[in-house]
Amino acid sequence: MNAIELHERITESKDWAALLFVICLGIVTVNKSISWVRFSEFIRLAYSDKYNKIYRDSSNLLDGFTVSMFFLQLFSFSFFILLALQQFDAKENNSFILYIQVFTFLCVFILSKLLIDKIIATAFKIEEFAEQFNLLKVNYRTYLSLLLLPINIILFYNPITSNAFFWVLIVSLFSLNVVTYIVALKLYQNLLLRKIFYFILYLCTLEIAPYYFIYNWFTKN
């Protein structure tokens, strides 16, 4: 009789993801409880720009609400990038290690971009526009990350095989990001017309070139 060999099935624990999802939901709950009025205006960003008008001062970029929701943005977008990489990559990866790599890269990229942004804005003498523009981007991208959070949870625990679904999400996020720039141009058109040359240099240097290089790096690696 042939001996039956039993092999232990090793499955990766997903407790780390559950903990991070709980942290994200905790951030939302705390902000909703502490800043109920502000949070109520924030969740209306999809169809109202009242939040941007009320909290347009650059000091709001570093307040508790914006910073905590910024971390939510990092967690959510890192999860989506993790899921996309695993969807389009045939290799088996340790999810936690890959997530840490993605999260670290995203943090370094955004913080480096903000630092260079500050230097260039000062050199071009468009600090006022740069600070308000960054606040506007943070608001809309945080809003997108909030919408993306339940999708991340579903996809993480119920993976799908369809690449088309991910492409639809990626194209949708890209399109909404473009809408953010259009809204910014509309809000600050008077300021931009006075400094259009500097704005074009600023846009090419910080809003086009970095993403172009990242796209090339990902496609080649």
PDB file of C-alpha atoms in Angstrom:
ATOM      1  CA  MET A   1       0.000   0.000   0.000  1.00  0.00           C
ATOM      2  CA  ASN A   2       1.278   3.442  -0.883  1.00  0.00           C
ATOM      3  CA  ALA A   3       1.889   5.639   2.152  1.00  0.00           C
ATOM      4  CA  ILE A   4      -0.158   8.810   2.251  1.00  0.00           C
ATOM      5  CA  GLU A   5       1.948  11.885   2.852  1.00  0.00           C
ATOM      6  CA  LEU A   6       0.279  14.764   4.665  1.00  0.00           C
ATOM      7  CA  HIS A   7       1.573  18.267   4.127  1.00  0.00           C
ATOM      8  CA  GLU A   8       0.824  21.065   6.534  1.00  0.00           C
ATOM      9  CA  ARG A   9      -1.148  23.850   4.900  1.00  0.00           C
ATOM     10  CA  ILE A  10       0.457  27.167   5.777  1.00  0.00           C
ATOM     11  CA  THR A  11      -1.853  30.139   5.547  1.00  0.00           C
ATOM     12  CA  GLU A  12      -0.811  33.691   6.162  1.00  0.00           C
ATOM     13  CA  SER A  13      -2.491  35.401   9.089  1.00  0.00           C
ATOM     14  CA  LYS A  14      -4.575  38.415   8.177  1.00  0.00           C
ATOM     15  CA  ASP A  15      -4.838  39.760  11.709  1.00  0.00           C
ATOM     16  CA  TRP A  16      -2.562  42.687  10.832  1.00  0.00           C
ATOM     17  CA  ALA A  17      -5.030  43.831   8.179  1.00  0.00           C
ATOM     18  CA  ALA A  18      -7.976  43.544  10.554  1.00  0.00           C
ATOM     19  CA  LEU A  19      -6.091  45.693  13.089  1.00  0.00           C
ATOM     20  CA  LEU A  20      -5.355  48.398  10.492  1.00  0.00           C
ATOM     21  CA  PHE A  21      -8.959  48.393   9.263  1.00  0.00           C
ATOM     22  CA  VAL A  22     -10.110  48.853  12.875  1.00  0.00           C
ATOM     23  CA  ILE A  23      -7.653  51.776  13.265  1.00  0.00           C
ATOM     24  CA  CYS A  24      -9.070  53.380  10.097  1.00  0.00           C
ATOM     25  CA  LEU A  25     -12.641  52.987  11.321  1.00  0.00           C
ATOM     26  CA  GLY A  26     -11.518  54.347  14.705  1.00  0.00           C
ATOM     27  CA  ILE A  27     -10.109  57.485  13.058  1.00  0.00           C
ATOM     28  CA  VAL A  28     -13.423  58.054  11.286  1.00  0.00           C
ATOM     29  CA  THR A  29     -15.442  57.449  14.468  1.00  0.00           C
ATOM     30  CA  VAL A  30     -13.299  59.764  16.624  1.00  0.00           C
ATOM     31  CA  ASN A  31     -13.358  62.591  14.064  1.00  0.00           C
ATOM     32  CA  LYS A  32     -17.096  62.212  13.614  1.00  0.00           C
ATOM     33  CA  SER A  33     -17.614  62.391  17.398  1.00  0.00           C
ATOM     34  CA  ILE A  34     -15.213  65.257  18.127  1.00  0.00           C
ATOM     35  CA  SER A  35     -15.803  67.366  14.990  1.00  0.00           C
ATOM     36  CA  TRP A  36     -19.326  66.389  14.012  1.00  0.00           C
ATOM     37  CA  VAL A  37     -20.157  69.600  12.112  1.00  0.00           C
ATOM     38  CA  ARG A  38     -16.866  69.560  10.191  1.00  0.00           C
ATOM     39  CA  PHE A  39     -17.178  65.853   9.412  1.00  0.00           C
ATOM     40  CA  SER A  40     -20.742  66.377   8.147  1.00  0.00           C
ATOM     41  CA  GLU A  41     -19.512  69.028   5.704  1.00  0.00           C
ATOM     42  CA  PHE A  42     -16.558  66.841   4.732  1.00  0.00           C
ATOM     43  CA  ILE A  43     -18.695  63.887   3.626  1.00  0.00           C
ATOM     44  CA  ARG A  44     -20.635  66.247   1.315  1.00  0.00           C
ATOM     45  CA  LEU A  45     -17.524  67.037  -0.758  1.00  0.00           C
ATOM     46  CA  ALA A  46     -18.825  64.957  -3.656  1.00  0.00           C
ATOM     47  CA  TYR A  47     -21.605  67.442  -4.383  1.00  0.00           C
ATOM     48  CA  SER A  48     -20.757  70.567  -2.354  1.00  0.00           C
ATOM     49  CA  ASP A  49     -17.618  72.731  -2.048  1.00  0.00           C
ATOM     50  CA  LYS A  50     -18.825  74.353   1.182  1.00  0.00           C
ATOM     51  CA  TYR A  51     -16.189  72.449   3.182  1.00  0.00           C
ATOM     52  CA  ASN A  52     -13.381  73.855   1.009  1.00  0.00           C
ATOM     53  CA  LYS A  53     -14.713  77.379   1.410  1.00  0.00           C
ATOM     54  CA  ILE A  54     -15.065  77.144   5.200  1.00  0.00           C
ATOM     55  CA  TYR A  55     -11.726  75.403   5.850  1.00  0.00           C
ATOM     56  CA  ARG A  56      -9.646  76.950   3.088  1.00  0.00           C
ATOM     57  CA  ASP A  57      -7.135  78.624   5.418  1.00  0.00           C
ATOM     58  CA  SER A  58      -3.681  77.003   5.132  1.00  0.00           C
ATOM     59  CA  SER A  59      -3.542  76.531   8.940  1.00  0.00           C
ATOM     60  CA  ASN A  60      -6.078  73.717   8.518  1.00  0.00           C
ATOM     61  CA  LEU A  61      -3.416  71.683   6.690  1.00  0.00           C
ATOM     62  CA  LEU A  62      -1.741  70.776   9.988  1.00  0.00           C
ATOM     63  CA  ASP A  63      -4.693  70.578  12.373  1.00  0.00           C
ATOM     64  CA  GLY A  64      -5.755  67.353  14.097  1.00  0.00           C
ATOM     65  CA  PHE A  65      -8.656  66.583  11.771  1.00  0.00           C
ATOM     66  CA  THR A  66      -6.645  66.908   8.545  1.00  0.00           C
ATOM     67  CA  VAL A  67      -3.582  65.056   9.871  1.00  0.00           C
ATOM     68  CA  SER A  68      -5.588  62.115  11.241  1.00  0.00           C
ATOM     69  CA  MET A  69      -7.598  61.832   8.014  1.00  0.00           C
ATOM     70  CA  PHE A  70      -4.327  62.047   6.083  1.00  0.00           C
ATOM     71  CA  PHE A  71      -3.149  58.893   7.869  1.00  0.00           C
ATOM     72  CA  LEU A  72      -6.453  57.283   6.900  1.00  0.00           C
ATOM     73  CA  GLN A  73      -5.624  58.235   3.317  1.00  0.00           C
ATOM     74  CA  LEU A  74      -2.204  56.561   3.562  1.00  0.00           C
ATOM     75  CA  PHE A  75      -3.645  53.362   5.036  1.00  0.00           C
ATOM     76  CA  SER A  76      -6.443  53.149   2.454  1.00  0.00           C
ATOM     77  CA  PHE A  77      -4.399  53.924  -0.667  1.00  0.00           C
ATOM     78  CA  SER A  78      -1.617  51.582   0.500  1.00  0.00           C
ATOM     79  CA  PHE A  79      -4.157  48.769   0.788  1.00  0.00           C
ATOM     80  CA  PHE A  80      -5.484  49.469  -2.685  1.00  0.00           C
ATOM     81  CA  ILE A  81      -1.978  49.534  -4.187  1.00  0.00           C
ATOM     82  CA  LEU A  82      -1.227  46.264  -2.368  1.00  0.00           C
ATOM     83  CA  LEU A  83      -4.343  44.639  -3.826  1.00  0.00           C
ATOM     84  CA  ALA A  84      -3.575  45.953  -7.317  1.00  0.00           C
ATOM     85  CA  LEU A  85       0.023  44.695  -7.194  1.00  0.00           C
ATOM     86  CA  GLN A  86      -1.108  41.253  -6.086  1.00  0.00           C
ATOM     87  CA  GLN A  87      -3.843  41.223  -8.715  1.00  0.00           C
ATOM     88  CA  PHE A  88      -1.512  41.981 -11.646  1.00  0.00           C
ATOM     89  CA  ASP A  89       1.564  40.161 -10.297  1.00  0.00           C
ATOM     90  CA  ALA A  90       1.640  36.365 -10.596  1.00  0.00           C
ATOM     91  CA  LYS A  91       4.235  36.031  -7.796  1.00  0.00           C
ATOM     92  CA  GLU A  92       3.242  34.998  -4.306  1.00  0.00           C
ATOM     93  CA  ASN A  93       4.038  37.794  -1.877  1.00  0.00           C
ATOM     94  CA  ASN A  94       3.827  38.109   1.866  1.00  0.00           C
ATOM     95  CA  SER A  95       0.995  40.615   2.171  1.00  0.00           C
ATOM     96  CA  PHE A  96       2.208  42.239   5.382  1.00  0.00           C
ATOM     97  CA  ILE A  97       5.778  42.784   4.171  1.00  0.00           C
ATOM     98  CA  LEU A  98       4.536  44.088   0.818  1.00  0.00           C
ATOM     99  CA  TYR A  99       2.077  46.391   2.572  1.00  0.00           C
ATOM    100  CA  ILE A 100       4.845  47.853   4.756  1.00  0.00           C
ATOM    101  CA  GLN A 101       6.949  48.445   1.624  1.00  0.00           C
ATOM    102  CA  VAL A 102       4.072  50.159  -0.174  1.00  0.00           C
ATOM    103  CA  PHE A 103       3.127  52.237   2.892  1.00  0.00           C
ATOM    104  CA  THR A 104       6.744  53.342   3.413  1.00  0.00           C
ATOM    105  CA  PHE A 105       7.177  54.255  -0.243  1.00  0.00           C
ATOM    106  CA  LEU A 106       3.931  56.245  -0.226  1.00  0.00           C
ATOM    107  CA  CYS A 107       4.940  58.127   2.944  1.00  0.00           C
ATOM    108  CA  VAL A 108       8.404  58.979   1.614  1.00  0.00           C
ATOM    109  CA  PHE A 109       7.008  60.005  -1.772  1.00  0.00           C
ATOM    110  CA  ILE A 110       4.326  62.320  -0.354  1.00  0.00           C
ATOM    111  CA  LEU A 111       6.545  63.913   2.305  1.00  0.00           C
ATOM    112  CA  SER A 112       9.399  64.433  -0.176  1.00  0.00           C
ATOM    113  CA  LYS A 113       6.956  65.953  -2.631  1.00  0.00           C
ATOM    114  CA  LEU A 114       5.613  68.337   0.024  1.00  0.00           C
ATOM    115  CA  LEU A 115       9.137  69.431   0.945  1.00  0.00           C
ATOM    116  CA  ILE A 116      10.105  70.097  -2.679  1.00  0.00           C
ATOM    117  CA  ASP A 117       6.715  71.752  -3.163  1.00  0.00           C
ATOM    118  CA  LYS A 118       7.486  74.184  -0.329  1.00  0.00           C
ATOM    119  CA  ILE A 119      10.911  75.045  -1.772  1.00  0.00           C
ATOM    120  CA  ILE A 120       9.616  75.597  -5.310  1.00  0.00           C
ATOM    121  CA  ALA A 121       6.566  77.572  -4.159  1.00  0.00           C
ATOM    122  CA  THR A 122       8.831  79.883  -2.150  1.00  0.00           C
ATOM    123  CA  ALA A 123      11.170  80.320  -5.129  1.00  0.00           C
ATOM    124  CA  PHE A 124       8.238  81.079  -7.462  1.00  0.00           C
ATOM    125  CA  LYS A 125       6.545  83.285  -4.820  1.00  0.00           C
ATOM    126  CA  ILE A 126       3.289  81.347  -4.972  1.00  0.00           C
ATOM    127  CA  GLU A 127       3.264  80.084  -1.358  1.00  0.00           C
ATOM    128  CA  GLU A 128      -0.361  81.108  -0.806  1.00  0.00           C
ATOM    129  CA  PHE A 129      -1.581  79.161  -3.818  1.00  0.00           C
ATOM    130  CA  ALA A 130       0.643  76.121  -3.071  1.00  0.00           C
ATOM    131  CA  GLU A 131      -0.586  75.791   0.522  1.00  0.00           C
ATOM    132  CA  GLN A 132      -4.259  76.137  -0.391  1.00  0.00           C
ATOM    133  CA  PHE A 133      -3.827  73.865  -3.408  1.00  0.00           C
ATOM    134  CA  ASN A 134      -2.197  71.178  -1.230  1.00  0.00           C
ATOM    135  CA  LEU A 135      -5.015  71.484   1.312  1.00  0.00           C
ATOM    136  CA  LEU A 136      -7.572  71.056  -1.461  1.00  0.00           C
ATOM    137  CA  LYS A 137      -5.781  67.943  -2.788  1.00  0.00           C
ATOM    138  CA  VAL A 138      -5.542  66.443   0.702  1.00  0.00           C
ATOM    139  CA  ASN A 139      -9.273  67.019   1.254  1.00  0.00           C
ATOM    140  CA  TYR A 140     -10.392  65.372  -1.974  1.00  0.00           C
ATOM    141  CA  ARG A 141      -7.896  62.509  -1.826  1.00  0.00           C
ATOM    142  CA  THR A 142      -8.870  61.798   1.773  1.00  0.00           C
ATOM    143  CA  TYR A 143     -12.482  61.751   0.659  1.00  0.00           C
ATOM    144  CA  LEU A 144     -11.598  59.246  -2.087  1.00  0.00           C
ATOM    145  CA  SER A 145      -9.670  57.110   0.381  1.00  0.00           C
ATOM    146  CA  LEU A 146     -12.719  57.086   2.672  1.00  0.00           C
ATOM    147  CA  LEU A 147     -14.882  55.815  -0.202  1.00  0.00           C
ATOM    148  CA  LEU A 148     -12.176  53.291  -1.092  1.00  0.00           C
ATOM    149  CA  LEU A 149     -11.917  51.869   2.437  1.00  0.00           C
ATOM    150  CA  PRO A 150     -14.987  49.551   2.341  1.00  0.00           C
ATOM    151  CA  ILE A 151     -13.945  48.394  -1.160  1.00  0.00           C
ATOM    152  CA  ASN A 152     -10.493  47.535   0.210  1.00  0.00           C
ATOM    153  CA  ILE A 153     -12.032  45.525   3.049  1.00  0.00           C
ATOM    154  CA  ILE A 154     -14.261  43.547   0.670  1.00  0.00           C
ATOM    155  CA  LEU A 155     -11.481  42.874  -1.849  1.00  0.00           C
ATOM    156  CA  PHE A 156      -8.920  41.944   0.805  1.00  0.00           C
ATOM    157  CA  TYR A 157     -11.094  39.220   2.312  1.00  0.00           C
ATOM    158  CA  ASN A 158     -12.897  38.281  -0.924  1.00  0.00           C
ATOM    159  CA  PRO A 159     -10.308  38.507  -3.749  1.00  0.00           C
ATOM    160  CA  ILE A 160     -11.599  38.562  -7.319  1.00  0.00           C
ATOM    161  CA  THR A 161      -9.931  37.243 -10.452  1.00  0.00           C
ATOM    162  CA  SER A 162     -11.150  39.914 -12.854  1.00  0.00           C
ATOM    163  CA  ASN A 163      -8.474  42.423 -13.888  1.00  0.00           C
ATOM    164  CA  ALA A 164     -11.163  44.528 -15.550  1.00  0.00           C
ATOM    165  CA  PHE A 165     -12.663  45.460 -12.175  1.00  0.00           C
ATOM    166  CA  PHE A 166      -9.309  46.818 -10.970  1.00  0.00           C
ATOM    167  CA  TRP A 167      -8.797  48.740 -14.198  1.00  0.00           C
ATOM    168  CA  VAL A 168     -12.208  50.363 -13.759  1.00  0.00           C
ATOM    169  CA  LEU A 169     -11.256  51.408 -10.212  1.00  0.00           C
ATOM    170  CA  ILE A 170      -7.851  52.733 -11.308  1.00  0.00           C
ATOM    171  CA  VAL A 171      -9.323  54.732 -14.202  1.00  0.00           C
ATOM    172  CA  SER A 172     -12.065  56.078 -11.904  1.00  0.00           C
ATOM    173  CA  LEU A 173      -9.513  57.219  -9.306  1.00  0.00           C
ATOM    174  CA  PHE A 174      -7.393  58.852 -12.002  1.00  0.00           C
ATOM    175  CA  SER A 175     -10.435  60.634 -13.464  1.00  0.00           C
ATOM    176  CA  LEU A 176     -11.528  61.908 -10.038  1.00  0.00           C
ATOM    177  CA  ASN A 177      -7.985  63.130  -9.419  1.00  0.00           C
ATOM    178  CA  VAL A 178      -8.156  65.142 -12.651  1.00  0.00           C
ATOM    179  CA  VAL A 179     -11.470  66.618 -11.476  1.00  0.00           C
ATOM    180  CA  THR A 180      -9.664  67.766  -8.310  1.00  0.00           C
ATOM    181  CA  TYR A 181      -7.244  69.803 -10.420  1.00  0.00           C
ATOM    182  CA  ILE A 182     -10.099  71.316 -12.423  1.00  0.00           C
ATOM    183  CA  VAL A 183     -11.870  72.361  -9.198  1.00  0.00           C
ATOM    184  CA  ALA A 184      -8.617  73.910  -7.932  1.00  0.00           C
ATOM    185  CA  LEU A 185      -8.129  75.858 -11.161  1.00  0.00           C
ATOM    186  CA  LYS A 186     -11.672  77.170 -10.896  1.00  0.00           C
ATOM    187  CA  LEU A 187     -11.283  78.228  -7.254  1.00  0.00           C
ATOM    188  CA  TYR A 188      -7.932  79.956  -7.726  1.00  0.00           C
ATOM    189  CA  GLN A 189      -8.246  81.217 -11.294  1.00  0.00           C
ATOM    190  CA  ASN A 190      -7.746  84.878 -10.318  1.00  0.00           C
ATOM    191  CA  LEU A 191      -4.511  84.075  -8.490  1.00  0.00           C
ATOM    192  CA  LEU A 192      -3.300  81.829 -11.317  1.00  0.00           C
ATOM    193  CA  LEU A 193      -3.863  84.421 -14.027  1.00  0.00           C
ATOM    194  CA  ARG A 194      -1.486  86.772 -12.201  1.00  0.00           C
ATOM    195  CA  LYS A 195       1.230  84.112 -11.979  1.00  0.00           C
ATOM    196  CA  ILE A 196       0.431  81.778 -14.867  1.00  0.00           C
ATOM    197  CA  PHE A 197       4.092  81.263 -15.911  1.00  0.00           C
ATOM    198  CA  TYR A 198       5.147  80.162 -12.427  1.00  0.00           C
ATOM    199  CA  PHE A 199       2.094  77.946 -12.115  1.00  0.00           C
ATOM    200  CA  ILE A 200       2.945  76.103 -15.347  1.00  0.00           C
ATOM    201  CA  LEU A 201       6.495  75.472 -14.071  1.00  0.00           C
ATOM    202  CA  TYR A 202       5.081  74.361 -10.710  1.00  0.00           C
ATOM    203  CA  LEU A 203       2.557  72.038 -12.369  1.00  0.00           C
ATOM    204  CA  CYS A 204       5.139  70.393 -14.640  1.00  0.00           C
ATOM    205  CA  THR A 205       7.713  70.023 -11.862  1.00  0.00           C
ATOM    206  CA  LEU A 206       5.523  68.623  -9.084  1.00  0.00           C
ATOM    207  CA  GLU A 207       2.234  67.437 -10.567  1.00  0.00           C
ATOM    208  CA  ILE A 208       3.354  65.727 -13.782  1.00  0.00           C
ATOM    209  CA  ALA A 209       7.039  64.738 -13.618  1.00  0.00           C
ATOM    210  CA  PRO A 210       6.919  62.668 -10.364  1.00  0.00           C
ATOM    211  CA  TYR A 211       4.001  60.521 -11.539  1.00  0.00           C
ATOM    212  CA  TYR A 212       5.608  60.064 -14.954  1.00  0.00           C
ATOM    213  CA  PHE A 213       8.825  58.759 -13.375  1.00  0.00           C
ATOM    214  CA  ILE A 214       6.888  56.456 -11.042  1.00  0.00           C
ATOM    215  CA  TYR A 215       4.892  55.076 -13.985  1.00  0.00           C
ATOM    216  CA  ASN A 216       8.122  54.345 -15.885  1.00  0.00           C
ATOM    217  CA  TRP A 217       9.696  52.748 -12.822  1.00  0.00           C
ATOM    218  CA  PHE A 218       6.714  50.442 -12.227  1.00  0.00           C
ATOM    219  CA  THR A 219       6.379  49.412 -15.869  1.00  0.00           C
ATOM    220  CA  LYS A 220      10.081  48.618 -16.151  1.00  0.00           C
ATOM    221  CA  ASN A 221      10.245  46.730 -12.839  1.00  0.00           C
TER     222      ASN A 221
END
